[in-house]
XYZ file of C-alpha atoms in Angstrom:
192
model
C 80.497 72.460 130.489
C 77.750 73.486 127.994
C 75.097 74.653 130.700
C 75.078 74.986 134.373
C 74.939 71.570 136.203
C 71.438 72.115 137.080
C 70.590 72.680 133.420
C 72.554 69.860 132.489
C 70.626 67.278 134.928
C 67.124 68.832 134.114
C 67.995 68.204 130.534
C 69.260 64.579 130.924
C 65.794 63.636 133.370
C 63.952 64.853 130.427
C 66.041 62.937 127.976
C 65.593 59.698 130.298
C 61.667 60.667 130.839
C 61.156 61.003 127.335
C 62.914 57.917 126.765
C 60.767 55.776 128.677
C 57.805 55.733 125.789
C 58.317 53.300 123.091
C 61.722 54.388 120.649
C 61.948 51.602 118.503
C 60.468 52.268 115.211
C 58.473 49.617 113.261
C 56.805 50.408 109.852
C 53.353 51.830 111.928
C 54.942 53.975 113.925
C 56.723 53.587 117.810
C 56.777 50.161 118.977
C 58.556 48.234 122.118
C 58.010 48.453 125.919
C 56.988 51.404 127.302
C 58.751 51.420 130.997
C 56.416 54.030 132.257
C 53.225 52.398 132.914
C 52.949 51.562 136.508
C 53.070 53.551 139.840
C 55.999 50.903 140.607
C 57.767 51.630 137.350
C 57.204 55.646 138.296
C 58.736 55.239 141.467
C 61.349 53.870 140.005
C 61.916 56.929 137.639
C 61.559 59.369 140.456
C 64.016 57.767 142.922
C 66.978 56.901 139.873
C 66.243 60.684 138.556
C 66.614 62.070 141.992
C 62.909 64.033 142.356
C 61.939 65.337 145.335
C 58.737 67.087 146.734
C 55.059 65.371 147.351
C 53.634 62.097 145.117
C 50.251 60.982 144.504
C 51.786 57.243 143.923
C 48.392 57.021 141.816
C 47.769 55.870 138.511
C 46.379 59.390 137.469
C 50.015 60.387 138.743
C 51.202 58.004 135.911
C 48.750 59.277 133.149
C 49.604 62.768 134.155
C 53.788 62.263 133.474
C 52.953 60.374 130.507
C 51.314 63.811 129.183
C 53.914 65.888 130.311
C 56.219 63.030 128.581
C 54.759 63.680 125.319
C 54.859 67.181 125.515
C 58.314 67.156 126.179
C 59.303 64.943 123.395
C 56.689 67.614 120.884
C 59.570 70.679 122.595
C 62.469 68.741 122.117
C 61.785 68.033 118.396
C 60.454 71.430 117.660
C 61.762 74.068 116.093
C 63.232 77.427 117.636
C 59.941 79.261 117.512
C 57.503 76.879 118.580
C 60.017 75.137 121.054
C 59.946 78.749 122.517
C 55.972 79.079 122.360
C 55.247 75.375 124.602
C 57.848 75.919 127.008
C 56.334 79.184 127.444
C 52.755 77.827 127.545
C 53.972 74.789 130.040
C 55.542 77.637 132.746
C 52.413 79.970 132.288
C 50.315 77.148 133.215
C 52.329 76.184 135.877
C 52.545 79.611 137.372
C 55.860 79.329 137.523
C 58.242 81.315 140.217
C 61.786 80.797 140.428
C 63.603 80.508 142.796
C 67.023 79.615 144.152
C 66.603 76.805 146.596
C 69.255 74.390 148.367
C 68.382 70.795 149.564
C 69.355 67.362 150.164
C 72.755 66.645 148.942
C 71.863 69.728 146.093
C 73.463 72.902 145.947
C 71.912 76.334 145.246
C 69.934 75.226 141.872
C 66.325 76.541 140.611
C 62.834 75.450 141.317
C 59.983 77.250 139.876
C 57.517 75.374 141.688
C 56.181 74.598 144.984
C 57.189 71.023 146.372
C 53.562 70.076 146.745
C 53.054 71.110 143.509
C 51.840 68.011 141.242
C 54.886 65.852 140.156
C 54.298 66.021 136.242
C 54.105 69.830 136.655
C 57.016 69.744 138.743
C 58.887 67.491 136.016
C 57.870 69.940 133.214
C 58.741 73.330 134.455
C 61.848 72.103 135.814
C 62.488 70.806 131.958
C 61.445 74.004 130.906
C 63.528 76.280 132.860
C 66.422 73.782 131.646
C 65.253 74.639 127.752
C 64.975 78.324 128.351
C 68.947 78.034 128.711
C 68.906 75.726 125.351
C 66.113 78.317 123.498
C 68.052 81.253 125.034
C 71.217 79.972 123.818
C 70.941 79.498 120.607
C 71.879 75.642 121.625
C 68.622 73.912 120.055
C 70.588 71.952 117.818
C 71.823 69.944 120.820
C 68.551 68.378 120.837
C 68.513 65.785 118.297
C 66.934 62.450 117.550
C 68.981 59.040 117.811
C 70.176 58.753 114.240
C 70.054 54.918 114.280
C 67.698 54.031 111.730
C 65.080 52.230 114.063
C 65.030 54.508 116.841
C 63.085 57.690 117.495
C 64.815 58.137 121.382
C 66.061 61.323 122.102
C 69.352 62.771 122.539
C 71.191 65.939 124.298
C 74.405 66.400 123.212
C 76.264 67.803 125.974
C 79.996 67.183 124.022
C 81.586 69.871 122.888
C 82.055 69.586 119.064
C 78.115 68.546 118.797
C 79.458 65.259 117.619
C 76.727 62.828 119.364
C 74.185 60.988 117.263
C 72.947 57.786 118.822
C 70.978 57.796 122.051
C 71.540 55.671 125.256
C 68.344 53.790 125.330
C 70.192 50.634 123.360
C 73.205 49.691 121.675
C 72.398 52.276 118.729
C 76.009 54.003 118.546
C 77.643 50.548 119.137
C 75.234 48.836 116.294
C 75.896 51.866 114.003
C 79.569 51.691 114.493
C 80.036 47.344 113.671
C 78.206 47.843 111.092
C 80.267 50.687 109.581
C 83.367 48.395 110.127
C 81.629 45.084 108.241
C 81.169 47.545 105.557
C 84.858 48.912 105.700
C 85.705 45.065 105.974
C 83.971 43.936 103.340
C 84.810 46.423 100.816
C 88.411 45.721 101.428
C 88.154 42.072 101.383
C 87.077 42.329 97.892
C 89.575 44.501 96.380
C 92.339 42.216 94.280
């Protein structure tokens, strides 16, 4: 294990949240679906990534995650320094306390919010705290880009040789690794 279990799951709900904007890259920029655009498609999120605490279940609720989605994609591709600086600035706004808390079918983990506290804030400071460990740790690296050639999705890379490259949004790894072998298969085909 890299980073505590709690880090570990606040870092793969920000993977997945991040995820949900377009990652398919076309020659303008991001294209393909965007699976966060509807209180439905939000309560979705929040039930397969486990959040608890209060919910608007409002459109503005949407808007307000999609921010807090693109700010957390702007950390996650930044460097040491100004990863540092916005996660700072996101738990400063946020007012952020931790503290150890125990609920549901959870353990002793940490919250630095209230529960009523507004679910995009709630979503960000808990990826924050998560990337203090990262920032703290000298572990930024782990935070990489899907290196299939289409795809701007991001990646944690929780193994332990820092081997991971493709994200799980697709079939990038899987694409990346047929096509390697067609290669490796045609090359040999043509020797004499």
């Amino acid at each position: 294990m890299v980073f505590s279990h709690d880090t570990e799951i606040a870092l793969l709900s920000a993977v997945n949240l991040i995820n949900t904007a377009p990652t398919t890259v076309a020659e303008d920029g991001p294209s393909g679906p965007d699976t966060l655009e509807t209180v439905s498609e939000l309560d979705a999120f929040i039930l397969q990534e486990q959040f608890t605490g209060s919910r608007e279940h409002s459109l503005a609720e949407v808007d307000a995650v999609r921010e807090m989605r693109t700010e957390l994609r702007n950390i996650f591709t930044a460097d040491e320094d100004g990863a540092a600086s916005m996660v700072n600035n996101l738990l400063a706004r946020a007012h952020a306390l931790p503290q150890l808390v125990k609920h549901d079918q959870w353990d002793w983990h940490l919250h630095a919010t209230a529960p009523a506290a507004p679910l995009a804030q709630r979503m960000g400071v808990e990826a924050a705290m998560a990337l203090v460990d990262v920032i703290r740790g000298k572990e930024l690296a782990r935070l990489k880009v899907c290196a299939a050639p289409n795809c701007s999705a991001v990646v944690i890379d929780l193994s332990k040789n820092r081997s991971r490259r493709y994200c799980e949004t697709g079939n990038c790894g899987n694409r990346a690794h047929v096509a390697a072998y067609r290669r490796r298969k045609s090359s040999t085909e043509k020797l004499p």
